[in-house]
XYZ file of C-alpha atoms in Angstrom:
760
model
C -0.051 -0.039 0.027
C 1.431 3.484 -0.911
C 2.675 5.405 2.135
C 2.577 8.951 0.682
C 0.555 11.156 -1.548
C 2.404 13.702 -3.772
C 0.323 16.440 -5.424
C 1.643 18.428 -8.403
C -0.245 20.801 -10.620
C 0.452 19.177 -13.976
C -0.527 15.726 -15.306
C 2.672 15.539 -17.362
C 4.804 16.314 -14.308
C 2.866 13.747 -12.229
C 3.717 11.107 -14.870
C 7.422 11.894 -14.722
C 7.577 12.032 -10.878
C 5.581 8.789 -10.563
C 8.345 6.927 -12.465
C 10.940 8.439 -10.124
C 9.342 7.686 -6.760
C 7.857 4.227 -7.486
C 5.146 2.179 -5.846
C 5.359 3.662 -2.339
C 3.875 6.941 -3.632
C 0.646 8.051 -5.133
C 1.348 10.951 -7.457
C -1.703 12.986 -8.535
C -2.347 16.300 -10.285
C -4.506 19.204 -9.227
C -4.437 20.534 -12.848
C -3.405 24.014 -11.723
C -5.435 26.052 -9.227
C -8.365 24.342 -7.446
C -9.788 27.531 -5.851
C -10.164 31.158 -7.006
C -12.342 34.218 -6.591
C -15.892 33.788 -8.043
C -16.514 34.650 -11.663
C -19.803 36.577 -11.298
C -19.122 38.775 -8.264
C -16.268 40.871 -6.857
C -15.447 38.116 -4.303
C -13.605 40.593 -1.996
C -15.094 41.895 1.283
C -13.685 45.449 1.192
C -15.271 46.301 4.557
C -13.707 43.240 6.186
C -10.003 43.748 5.602
C -10.281 42.752 1.876
C -11.105 39.221 2.852
C -11.247 37.107 -0.393
C -14.059 34.720 -0.955
C -12.660 31.571 -2.488
C -14.697 28.985 -4.295
C -13.861 25.806 -6.040
C -13.128 26.375 -9.688
C -15.771 24.943 -11.897
C -14.927 21.376 -12.874
C -12.466 20.907 -9.939
C -14.925 19.195 -7.615
C -14.056 15.752 -8.922
C -10.335 16.521 -8.709
C -10.643 17.546 -5.059
C -12.749 14.548 -4.102
C -10.201 12.250 -5.750
C -7.341 13.920 -3.961
C -9.222 13.678 -0.597
C -9.855 9.992 -1.174
C -6.168 9.383 -1.917
C -5.184 11.447 1.162
C -7.129 9.176 3.434
C -5.129 6.047 2.196
C -1.630 7.356 3.009
C 0.503 8.380 5.998
C 1.921 11.645 4.556
C 0.928 14.320 2.033
C 3.563 16.184 0.014
C 2.467 19.316 -1.876
C 4.828 19.742 -4.846
C 3.490 22.597 -7.023
C 5.896 24.867 -8.868
C 8.428 26.751 -6.714
C 7.031 30.284 -7.027
C 4.150 32.430 -5.634
C 1.523 30.780 -7.781
C 2.777 27.375 -6.773
C 2.868 28.325 -3.111
C -0.809 29.555 -3.407
C -1.840 26.350 -5.077
C -0.293 24.354 -2.236
C -2.047 26.564 0.407
C -5.419 26.044 -1.251
C -4.738 22.297 -1.440
C -3.810 22.185 2.178
C -7.069 23.791 3.095
C -9.002 21.065 1.221
C -6.836 18.159 2.270
C -6.503 18.971 5.986
C -9.779 17.148 6.486
C -7.912 13.840 6.017
C -5.987 14.676 9.230
C -2.631 13.574 7.812
C 0.767 15.446 8.064
C 1.082 17.884 5.126
C 4.476 18.961 3.858
C 5.655 21.367 1.197
C 8.448 20.210 -1.114
C 10.241 22.308 -3.775
C 12.687 21.441 -6.470
C 14.224 23.388 -9.395
C 14.244 20.490 -11.915
C 12.242 17.347 -12.486
C 15.110 14.875 -12.131
C 15.657 11.845 -9.937
C 18.223 13.546 -7.697
C 16.155 16.686 -7.257
C 12.937 14.934 -6.465
C 14.492 12.494 -3.954
C 16.319 15.393 -2.204
C 13.004 17.307 -1.931
C 11.274 14.348 -0.379
C 14.052 13.894 2.160
C 14.033 17.546 3.246
C 10.360 18.629 3.314
C 9.359 22.007 4.582
C 6.237 24.113 5.288
C 4.159 26.415 3.101
C 5.682 29.890 2.906
C 2.859 32.059 4.169
C 4.562 35.252 3.051
C 4.611 34.060 -0.570
C 0.999 33.070 -0.294
C 0.130 36.568 1.101
C 2.027 38.157 -1.867
C 0.060 36.116 -4.348
C -3.190 36.829 -2.571
C -2.480 40.535 -2.548
C -1.711 40.530 -6.178
C -4.847 38.500 -6.921
C -7.152 40.774 -4.884
C -5.517 43.904 -6.206
C -5.957 42.793 -9.860
C -9.542 41.799 -9.115
C -10.340 45.242 -7.659
C -8.792 46.948 -10.645
C -10.231 44.714 -13.358
C -13.671 44.075 -11.874
C -14.382 47.639 -10.930
C -12.940 49.522 -13.989
C -14.020 47.147 -16.703
C -17.776 47.918 -16.306
C -16.969 51.692 -16.821
C -15.279 50.766 -20.071
C -18.345 48.753 -21.059
C -20.519 51.839 -20.646
C -17.979 54.226 -22.138
C -16.921 52.172 -25.148
C -18.342 48.715 -25.565
C -19.132 45.479 -23.701
C -16.540 42.855 -22.792
C -13.555 45.171 -22.664
C -11.135 44.636 -19.802
C -8.748 46.807 -17.815
C -5.757 45.454 -15.929
C -3.149 46.774 -13.571
C -0.278 45.730 -15.871
C -1.990 45.170 -19.220
C -3.246 48.719 -19.378
C 0.232 50.051 -18.795
C 1.518 47.811 -21.542
C -1.108 49.234 -23.993
C -0.074 52.698 -22.934
C 3.482 52.092 -23.828
C 2.448 50.823 -27.274
C 0.144 53.844 -27.823
C 2.814 56.313 -26.763
C 5.335 54.735 -29.036
C 2.863 55.032 -31.946
C 2.236 58.715 -31.129
C 5.990 59.284 -31.058
C 6.315 57.694 -34.535
C 3.439 59.828 -35.897
C 4.900 63.020 -34.426
C 8.381 62.206 -35.737
C 9.782 64.560 -38.365
C 12.422 62.960 -40.509
C 15.550 65.040 -41.174
C 17.793 64.893 -44.158
C 21.489 64.225 -43.668
C 24.349 63.244 -45.919
C 27.384 60.983 -45.602
C 30.594 61.258 -47.569
C 32.351 57.910 -47.923
C 35.767 57.461 -49.571
C 37.048 54.193 -51.059
C 40.816 54.152 -50.427
C 43.644 51.735 -50.881
C 47.373 51.787 -50.074
C 49.512 52.595 -53.045
C 51.882 49.624 -52.495
C 49.191 46.958 -52.290
C 45.611 46.520 -53.558
C 43.468 46.498 -50.415
C 40.410 48.754 -50.773
C 38.613 49.948 -47.643
C 35.971 52.548 -46.726
C 36.502 55.677 -44.585
C 33.708 58.089 -43.645
C 34.005 61.825 -43.376
C 34.305 62.557 -39.722
C 35.276 66.243 -39.454
C 35.876 69.351 -41.575
C 38.513 71.522 -39.918
C 36.905 73.213 -36.837
C 33.443 73.324 -38.533
C 31.601 70.965 -36.292
C 28.200 72.627 -36.784
C 27.582 70.706 -39.943
C 28.144 67.352 -38.267
C 25.755 65.460 -35.994
C 25.570 61.780 -34.852
C 24.409 60.653 -38.292
C 26.336 62.652 -40.806
C 26.136 66.148 -42.247
C 23.170 68.422 -41.950
C 23.531 69.768 -45.497
C 21.683 69.769 -48.738
C 22.607 67.972 -51.932
C 24.405 70.954 -53.514
C 26.597 71.451 -50.432
C 27.337 67.699 -50.219
C 28.490 67.597 -53.868
C 30.518 70.717 -53.271
C 32.325 69.111 -50.388
C 32.932 65.976 -52.395
C 34.410 67.850 -55.347
C 36.701 69.818 -53.082
C 37.764 66.756 -51.085
C 38.818 64.946 -54.286
C 41.464 67.657 -54.874
C 43.578 66.773 -51.905
C 46.126 64.030 -51.027
C 45.007 61.386 -48.532
C 47.599 60.892 -45.763
C 47.313 58.568 -42.816
C 47.415 60.872 -39.686
C 46.842 58.371 -36.939
C 46.543 54.556 -36.455
C 45.185 53.334 -33.193
C 44.946 49.618 -32.308
C 43.445 48.073 -29.201
C 42.425 44.641 -28.022
C 38.785 44.353 -27.199
C 36.996 41.599 -25.323
C 33.364 40.571 -25.656
C 32.055 38.619 -22.732
C 29.263 36.024 -22.827
C 25.820 36.857 -21.633
C 24.338 35.169 -18.540
C 22.168 32.063 -18.788
C 18.494 32.634 -19.418
C 15.926 34.012 -16.996
C 12.269 34.161 -17.896
C 12.324 37.574 -19.593
C 15.512 36.979 -21.574
C 14.239 33.572 -22.762
C 11.074 35.212 -24.050
C 13.038 37.960 -25.806
C 15.614 35.635 -27.440
C 13.011 33.134 -28.514
C 11.113 35.992 -30.151
C 14.204 37.277 -31.973
C 15.662 33.923 -33.154
C 12.749 31.515 -33.261
C 9.886 33.923 -33.918
C 8.034 32.418 -30.951
C 5.427 34.529 -29.061
C 6.005 34.825 -25.364
C 3.030 32.515 -24.825
C 4.385 29.814 -27.047
C 7.846 30.112 -25.445
C 6.441 29.444 -21.997
C 4.240 26.588 -23.234
C 7.143 24.761 -24.859
C 9.418 25.604 -21.921
C 6.811 24.064 -19.582
C 6.881 20.826 -21.563
C 10.690 20.678 -21.416
C 10.603 21.292 -17.703
C 7.838 18.839 -16.791
C 9.415 15.917 -18.624
C 9.405 14.183 -21.971
C 9.928 10.570 -23.095
C 13.568 10.236 -23.909
C 14.215 6.714 -25.158
C 15.399 4.216 -22.531
C 15.644 7.089 -19.912
C 11.845 7.320 -19.881
C 10.184 10.618 -18.899
C 12.807 13.166 -17.997
C 12.767 16.905 -17.219
C 15.219 18.496 -19.592
C 15.521 22.046 -18.216
C 15.315 23.674 -14.849
C 12.325 25.711 -13.759
C 11.446 28.340 -16.417
C 9.898 31.062 -14.218
C 12.912 32.719 -12.594
C 14.651 36.070 -12.379
C 17.977 34.670 -11.122
C 21.136 33.961 -13.035
C 22.456 31.762 -10.271
C 23.665 28.270 -11.190
C 24.126 25.224 -8.905
C 27.789 24.125 -8.353
C 27.382 20.642 -9.646
C 25.943 22.097 -12.925
C 28.845 24.413 -13.228
C 31.325 21.646 -12.738
C 29.519 19.517 -15.340
C 29.474 22.287 -17.979
C 33.146 23.135 -17.325
C 34.074 19.476 -17.876
C 32.186 19.440 -21.122
C 33.789 22.700 -22.376
C 37.291 21.362 -21.515
C 36.740 18.037 -23.171
C 34.910 19.382 -26.298
C 36.613 22.721 -26.992
C 39.878 22.610 -25.128
C 41.364 24.464 -22.196
C 41.720 27.736 -24.221
C 37.914 28.068 -24.120
C 37.596 27.357 -20.359
C 37.957 30.295 -17.864
C 40.283 29.786 -14.877
C 37.193 29.512 -12.635
C 33.446 29.225 -13.024
C 31.770 32.475 -14.083
C 29.155 33.682 -11.573
C 26.624 36.234 -12.824
C 25.035 38.827 -10.613
C 21.180 38.923 -10.750
C 19.538 42.261 -11.419
C 18.414 44.513 -8.616
C 15.180 43.333 -7.051
C 15.441 39.708 -8.276
C 13.800 37.216 -5.977
C 16.705 34.811 -6.589
C 14.504 31.886 -5.438
C 15.536 29.579 -8.277
C 18.421 28.929 -10.570
C 18.781 30.306 -14.086
C 17.136 28.383 -16.863
C 19.579 25.721 -18.045
C 19.685 22.027 -19.144
C 19.239 19.652 -16.231
C 22.209 17.722 -17.687
C 24.632 19.682 -19.999
C 25.790 16.403 -21.545
C 22.322 15.895 -23.075
C 23.275 17.386 -26.400
C 20.464 18.784 -28.569
C 21.391 16.537 -31.515
C 21.042 13.469 -29.278
C 17.553 14.520 -28.115
C 16.275 15.544 -31.579
C 14.614 12.183 -32.377
C 12.486 12.431 -29.175
C 11.333 16.120 -29.470
C 8.994 17.916 -31.822
C 10.497 20.828 -33.830
C 9.451 23.571 -31.331
C 10.789 21.586 -28.282
C 14.118 20.893 -30.083
C 14.655 24.514 -31.191
C 13.920 25.895 -27.693
C 16.066 23.239 -25.951
C 18.936 23.927 -28.339
C 18.682 27.660 -27.636
C 18.709 27.165 -23.814
C 21.543 24.635 -24.090
C 23.806 26.852 -26.286
C 23.192 29.875 -24.088
C 24.134 27.954 -20.971
C 27.306 26.413 -22.401
C 28.399 29.733 -23.874
C 27.841 31.481 -20.530
C 30.747 29.536 -19.042
C 33.235 30.005 -21.931
C 36.007 32.485 -22.308
C 35.375 35.948 -23.899
C 35.881 36.500 -27.612
C 38.889 38.701 -28.445
C 39.077 41.342 -31.168
C 41.747 43.541 -32.696
C 39.951 46.852 -33.103
C 41.588 49.409 -35.362
C 40.824 53.127 -35.954
C 42.630 54.932 -38.854
C 42.345 58.728 -39.212
C 43.094 60.058 -42.686
C 43.662 63.715 -43.468
C 42.732 65.182 -46.869
C 43.407 68.952 -46.611
C 40.893 70.176 -43.920
C 38.950 66.995 -44.169
C 39.310 64.234 -41.627
C 38.085 60.731 -42.709
C 37.903 57.800 -40.325
C 37.950 53.998 -40.998
C 37.132 51.496 -38.333
C 37.483 47.728 -38.333
C 37.464 44.836 -35.905
C 38.848 41.348 -36.609
C 38.320 38.407 -34.429
C 41.532 36.926 -32.944
C 39.782 34.360 -30.728
C 36.141 33.314 -31.122
C 35.624 32.178 -27.481
C 31.980 31.736 -26.513
C 30.961 32.980 -30.017
C 31.973 29.588 -31.302
C 28.530 28.280 -30.314
C 26.337 31.275 -29.468
C 25.705 34.964 -30.127
C 22.795 36.900 -28.601
C 20.265 38.351 -31.035
C 19.804 42.073 -31.396
C 16.706 44.246 -31.192
C 15.856 46.877 -33.721
C 16.583 50.507 -32.573
C 16.153 53.836 -34.130
C 19.404 54.032 -36.006
C 20.313 55.421 -39.408
C 20.291 53.272 -42.365
C 24.035 53.848 -42.940
C 24.969 52.231 -39.613
C 26.907 49.029 -40.008
C 28.852 46.705 -37.751
C 32.575 47.009 -37.731
C 33.122 43.310 -36.911
C 35.308 41.428 -39.399
C 35.976 44.552 -41.445
C 39.491 43.933 -42.736
C 41.713 47.042 -42.813
C 45.193 47.124 -44.404
C 48.346 47.430 -42.352
C 49.106 51.138 -42.320
C 51.346 53.539 -40.506
C 51.301 57.274 -39.899
C 52.428 59.238 -43.019
C 51.381 56.601 -45.578
C 49.837 58.075 -48.681
C 46.584 56.490 -49.922
C 45.003 56.310 -53.407
C 41.490 57.650 -53.663
C 39.396 55.359 -55.734
C 35.923 56.780 -55.195
C 34.282 59.485 -53.211
C 30.497 59.773 -53.199
C 28.014 61.716 -51.155
C 24.919 59.779 -50.107
C 21.536 61.098 -48.881
C 19.886 59.673 -45.803
C 16.917 60.355 -43.630
C 16.659 59.976 -39.893
C 14.238 57.198 -38.846
C 11.604 57.204 -36.029
C 11.877 54.825 -33.177
C 10.692 51.353 -34.167
C 7.390 49.934 -33.011
C 7.660 47.378 -30.263
C 7.598 43.669 -31.013
C 6.999 41.140 -28.277
C 10.726 40.916 -27.413
C 11.311 44.693 -27.110
C 8.012 45.161 -25.192
C 8.999 42.532 -22.692
C 12.385 44.210 -22.424
C 10.713 47.547 -21.734
C 8.314 46.142 -19.072
C 11.159 44.512 -17.303
C 13.379 47.609 -17.458
C 10.528 49.679 -16.008
C 9.847 46.955 -13.398
C 6.283 46.589 -14.418
C 4.695 43.284 -13.628
C 6.560 40.085 -13.420
C 8.160 38.167 -16.282
C 6.051 35.124 -15.459
C 2.901 37.182 -16.385
C 4.184 38.715 -19.615
C 3.043 35.876 -21.871
C -0.646 36.092 -20.679
C -0.499 39.967 -20.829
C 0.745 39.955 -24.430
C -2.006 37.453 -25.368
C -4.716 39.519 -23.617
C -3.923 42.893 -25.180
C -3.946 41.410 -28.613
C -7.610 40.570 -28.413
C -8.908 44.088 -28.702
C -6.259 46.720 -28.072
C -3.259 45.745 -30.148
C -2.704 43.930 -33.430
C 0.445 42.684 -35.118
C 1.660 43.910 -38.437
C 4.878 42.402 -39.717
C 5.646 41.177 -36.265
C 5.261 44.756 -34.764
C 2.674 45.751 -32.150
C 0.327 48.565 -33.228
C -2.599 49.895 -31.167
C -6.091 49.504 -32.664
C -8.501 52.397 -32.609
C -10.255 50.756 -29.603
C -6.852 50.424 -27.860
C -6.113 54.135 -28.468
C -9.545 55.113 -27.218
C -9.417 52.972 -24.128
C -5.798 54.164 -23.317
C -6.942 57.773 -23.673
C -9.881 57.299 -21.388
C -7.939 55.447 -18.753
C -5.240 58.147 -18.626
C -7.891 60.691 -17.818
C -10.069 58.571 -15.617
C -7.425 56.534 -13.731
C -4.103 58.241 -14.094
C -2.351 56.240 -11.367
C -3.518 52.839 -12.730
C -1.820 53.409 -16.111
C 1.169 55.338 -14.755
C 4.485 53.533 -15.200
C 6.093 54.773 -12.028
C 3.076 54.088 -9.868
C 2.791 50.526 -11.236
C 6.539 49.869 -10.665
C 6.201 51.117 -7.032
C 3.184 48.806 -6.523
C 5.382 45.905 -7.680
C 7.938 46.874 -4.975
C 5.256 46.846 -2.361
C 4.109 43.374 -3.456
C 7.735 42.259 -3.204
C 7.980 43.492 0.386
C 4.937 41.396 1.191
C 6.734 38.300 -0.183
C 9.683 39.139 2.005
C 7.382 39.145 4.999
C 8.082 42.815 5.770
C 4.568 44.245 5.361
C 1.093 42.870 5.837
C -0.815 42.519 2.558
C -3.926 44.001 4.091
C -1.972 47.229 4.975
C -0.818 47.574 1.355
C -4.362 47.254 -0.007
C -5.651 49.594 2.663
C -3.334 52.343 1.341
C -4.258 51.602 -2.340
C -8.082 51.488 -2.030
C -9.255 54.941 -0.775
C -7.779 57.023 -3.622
C -8.814 54.283 -6.034
C -12.413 54.535 -4.700
C -12.505 58.289 -5.321
C -11.212 57.679 -8.847
C -14.057 55.242 -9.491
C -16.591 57.890 -8.593
C -15.014 60.620 -10.724
C -13.902 58.622 -13.749
C -17.132 58.395 -15.757
C -17.422 62.211 -16.089
C -13.677 62.642 -16.733
C -13.737 59.888 -19.390
C -16.784 61.476 -21.070
C -15.018 64.839 -21.330
C -11.836 63.114 -22.564
C -13.753 61.333 -25.246
C -15.484 64.551 -26.383
C -12.049 66.202 -26.645
C -10.935 63.504 -29.131
C -13.576 64.582 -31.664
C -12.243 66.324 -34.782
C -13.798 68.571 -37.398
C -14.021 67.161 -40.896
C -14.725 68.627 -44.355
C -17.757 66.302 -44.781
C -21.303 67.616 -44.708
C -24.255 65.655 -43.336
C -26.355 64.282 -46.159
C -29.539 64.503 -44.097
C -29.388 67.918 -42.450
C -26.448 69.654 -44.092
C -24.575 70.060 -40.783
C -20.910 69.452 -40.193
C -19.669 65.905 -39.741
C -17.366 65.193 -36.934
C -14.802 62.397 -36.494
C -15.980 60.491 -33.512
C -14.705 57.408 -31.665
C -17.044 54.314 -31.258
C -16.811 50.815 -30.166
C -15.483 49.800 -33.629
C -13.076 52.661 -33.902
C -13.472 56.032 -35.659
C -16.508 57.108 -37.681
C -18.190 60.279 -38.963
C -21.131 61.522 -37.005
C -23.368 64.547 -37.435
C -22.575 67.527 -35.213
C -26.312 68.072 -34.621
C -26.648 64.801 -32.673
C -29.040 63.783 -31.108
C -31.430 65.847 -33.321
C -29.719 64.266 -36.324
C -28.357 60.788 -35.978
C -26.695 60.421 -39.259
C -23.381 58.510 -39.262
C -21.130 57.093 -41.991
C -17.720 55.338 -42.116
C -14.578 57.319 -42.693
C -13.306 57.452 -46.300
C -10.636 55.083 -47.486
C -8.176 57.893 -47.311
C -8.798 58.385 -43.631
C -8.518 54.704 -42.810
C -5.800 53.212 -44.957
C -5.653 49.446 -45.176
C -2.663 47.724 -43.593
C 0.250 47.279 -45.964
C 0.601 43.648 -47.244
C 3.089 41.654 -45.227
C 5.756 39.938 -47.244
C 6.334 36.193 -46.862
C 8.700 33.503 -48.284
C 5.800 31.618 -49.810
C 5.515 31.472 -53.620
C 2.184 31.404 -55.454
C 1.559 27.892 -56.828
C -0.468 29.314 -59.786
C 1.759 32.171 -61.127
C 5.057 31.941 -59.227
C 4.856 35.413 -57.760
C 5.513 35.972 -54.002
C 2.555 35.531 -51.616
C 1.734 38.289 -49.072
C -0.476 38.405 -45.974
C -3.482 40.619 -46.360
C -6.343 41.459 -43.891
C -9.922 40.926 -44.927
C -12.805 43.228 -44.183
C -13.741 40.916 -41.325
C -10.337 41.376 -39.886
C -8.959 37.858 -40.608
C -5.499 37.426 -42.100
C -4.782 35.326 -45.129
C -2.183 34.546 -47.862
C -2.832 36.325 -51.170
C -0.876 36.516 -54.352
C 1.081 39.754 -54.634
C 0.061 39.928 -58.333
C -3.594 40.485 -57.302
C -6.018 41.259 -59.141
C -4.191 39.711 -62.056
C -3.888 36.486 -59.947
C -6.564 35.928 -57.370
C -4.962 32.905 -55.682
C -5.610 33.012 -51.838
C -4.965 30.546 -49.067
C -5.118 30.351 -45.277
C -1.962 31.113 -43.268
C -0.245 27.862 -42.280
C -0.490 26.804 -38.657
C 2.470 24.493 -38.930
C 0.279 21.399 -39.113
C -0.092 19.098 -42.087
C -3.522 17.965 -43.176
C -4.207 14.527 -41.558
C -6.053 13.166 -44.585
C -4.259 10.374 -46.467
C -2.767 11.296 -49.809
C -3.246 15.086 -49.129
C -0.196 17.460 -49.245
C -2.095 20.352 -47.918
C -1.802 22.138 -44.515
C -4.300 23.364 -41.914
C -5.146 27.097 -41.602
C -7.788 29.392 -40.113
C -10.799 29.967 -42.379
C -14.256 31.673 -41.905
C -17.712 30.396 -42.671
C -20.199 32.476 -44.629
C -21.563 33.713 -41.293
C -18.084 34.754 -40.177
C -17.532 31.895 -37.712
C -13.920 30.718 -37.475
C -13.088 27.094 -38.368
C -9.904 25.310 -39.427
C -9.583 23.592 -42.767
C -7.232 22.202 -45.394
C -5.447 24.581 -47.807
C -6.434 22.265 -50.670
C -10.152 22.992 -50.186
C -12.387 22.161 -52.060
C -10.243 19.266 -53.366
C -9.745 18.178 -49.681
C -12.726 18.887 -47.387
C -11.072 18.182 -44.067
C -12.184 20.754 -41.468
C -12.727 21.118 -37.718
C -14.272 23.790 -35.497
C -11.746 23.029 -32.781
C -8.468 24.877 -32.978
C -5.542 22.529 -33.872
C -2.484 22.680 -31.629
C 0.939 21.532 -32.991
C 1.571 19.061 -30.183
C 1.969 15.247 -30.794
C -0.592 13.028 -28.983
C 1.425 11.011 -26.345
C -1.017 8.142 -26.649
C -1.462 7.388 -30.363
C 1.248 9.742 -31.773
C -1.263 11.664 -33.847
C 0.444 14.809 -35.325
C -1.789 17.344 -33.482
C -4.227 17.947 -30.607
C -7.230 20.286 -30.619
C -8.521 22.837 -28.123
C -11.815 22.128 -26.343
C -13.663 23.790 -23.548
C -15.816 22.113 -20.893
C -18.488 23.834 -18.904
C -19.241 22.442 -15.445
C -22.966 21.763 -14.647
C -23.218 23.636 -11.439
C -21.141 26.802 -12.079
C -20.008 29.202 -14.838
C -16.413 27.903 -14.810
C -15.091 26.864 -18.182
C -12.145 24.512 -18.283
C -9.781 24.537 -21.225
C -8.932 21.101 -22.612
C -6.569 19.550 -25.077
C -7.589 16.292 -26.685
C -6.462 14.139 -29.523
C -8.019 15.088 -32.857
C -8.577 11.322 -33.684
C -12.055 10.157 -32.612
C -10.705 6.703 -31.798
C -8.177 8.049 -29.209
C -9.343 8.969 -25.691
C -6.313 11.145 -24.746
C -7.383 14.326 -23.004
C -5.686 16.824 -20.596
C -6.704 20.095 -18.943
């Protein structure tokens, strides 16, 4: 008979841990949280110290009964949810439900789902960290107050089913402000003057850019020269008349050090840059790698450490293992004299290790047969980053050459790698920034060997026109980076925030985040109605206060008690302020009302901007804005080629708002297809793929790209995840509504009707 019950939150993790612990343990899953605030009411007693009213989540009644039955059969209960605030709260709620069994309840934590980590956790059990539970409870109650009390005001002011959030609304504000900055940006002309030079003795052409003209620095800025075309050509013509003499040669050795192993935010950023993963997808795949996958004879094994962390700390045994690997594989020249320890950023909880492979010797190539494409690519990224973090720096020879031509000073820069170091296996990706189009990296630019006084031969000298560029729109990686830099929210919540704001407030265009009209309107109203809620500094300070609760320094009730009184005043005043703010957004137009002849005004409605009569409510005439006022999004380029005419395919947006592949030669070629979901059609002898489609009534379904030749379709959204039971190529999303409550549970099940695999 089993002696102990171990409760985790994930069925996949339960399966892995069961194989580790053996027959003396029952290992069950709670499938996430079992209790939460009620869906249809505030669920917070404001008058009674903000006491939360917890109820069983719809559909979790059977889960709790099953756990209670198992608890009565054992001697000990181990609560083993994830080692973070959410996991601690799950354990606390489980303890409240399982204490009826009157058995000892212990809390165990581990950073990786491996045999050694699990057995160590069982041997050293602890208690639930009440401070962490309080911190999670404060965050949950605070977010409920903000969302539950502000959202109805948005419903009345804009349209139903909109949501406000303590962090999501700030994220939308950042995107709106960046868009306003881009719209207000005035591009400035500038010119560069670049000379192609070579030593007279040998043929080795190189480029040098005009850096200074005597003492006239007024014409030069960070980009080039603030001059017009005529002046640029005049300078070029004059500069050609002089001899080009090397004035100064400066060489220096430069080191580039590796970056730390991943934390949650940097993993999301790098997966976005290099793999084109959304933050949500990154965390989903990382969860699979952490909880355990079937790896041949090893069975189910956790491949990475816990993926919700803000610490760059690494266990000593892992450091020794990776150092042994580097020495054996790459040689001693790649191995530092001692292990590299990275300092975590200020404010990091440092509760867990960095994200790393559980065993560095599990090479990505060896695991490839057992992982799907997404799992392999993310594991490879994590593995390379961790190995590189413990390697020696790369070494460059950086050279700067100043060349005089009369009063003109040209400068050439180059940098040649002497030792590749960590770059042998990994280089961090780069974000787009507002730089000039002439900017280029100096790495690997080969310059000739020159000395002061050498005469150079001028081969070409040409002025080139440029325009300063506005700051780029955020993508998911750069938005996550900004949120983290501003200390807004927590990295573990970024994935869900990015998904939420893209429902109504933000849309993607070529991978960039743009505010919708509704997003702009809601942001404008919230700034006027609830200035503190969408204030970056206020939100960051609130995060600090929540952290002090987690440290046990402040009672969570006291923190909420300080927040609520001014918030309550704002709730009373907001509707009038938001009404005035909305009126202020109206703009005059040149249109005349077709019914009464009055002026038409650009107004903001629940679907965006429209024209409405200024004589409203006497005249209720409205009409959409003209095409000139609401330009369609530019088609997004793709690597897909039209199978009918051979021209490139682009992504367009339909009137209903859905995205699809269309031939760039339209209307000459009217070939159109759904955007691939990365899933092949399951029908035999069909070479098509699955994509999102819409029925005649506008309802979304998923069908084969070869329709009508292949009629495979499903109303359930396909998910590119292999069924662990029958190895079917994909699962589908389903929802299940409990009989006695409004709770809806999300499910994944096999798409094959003859397979019973299902998980919550």
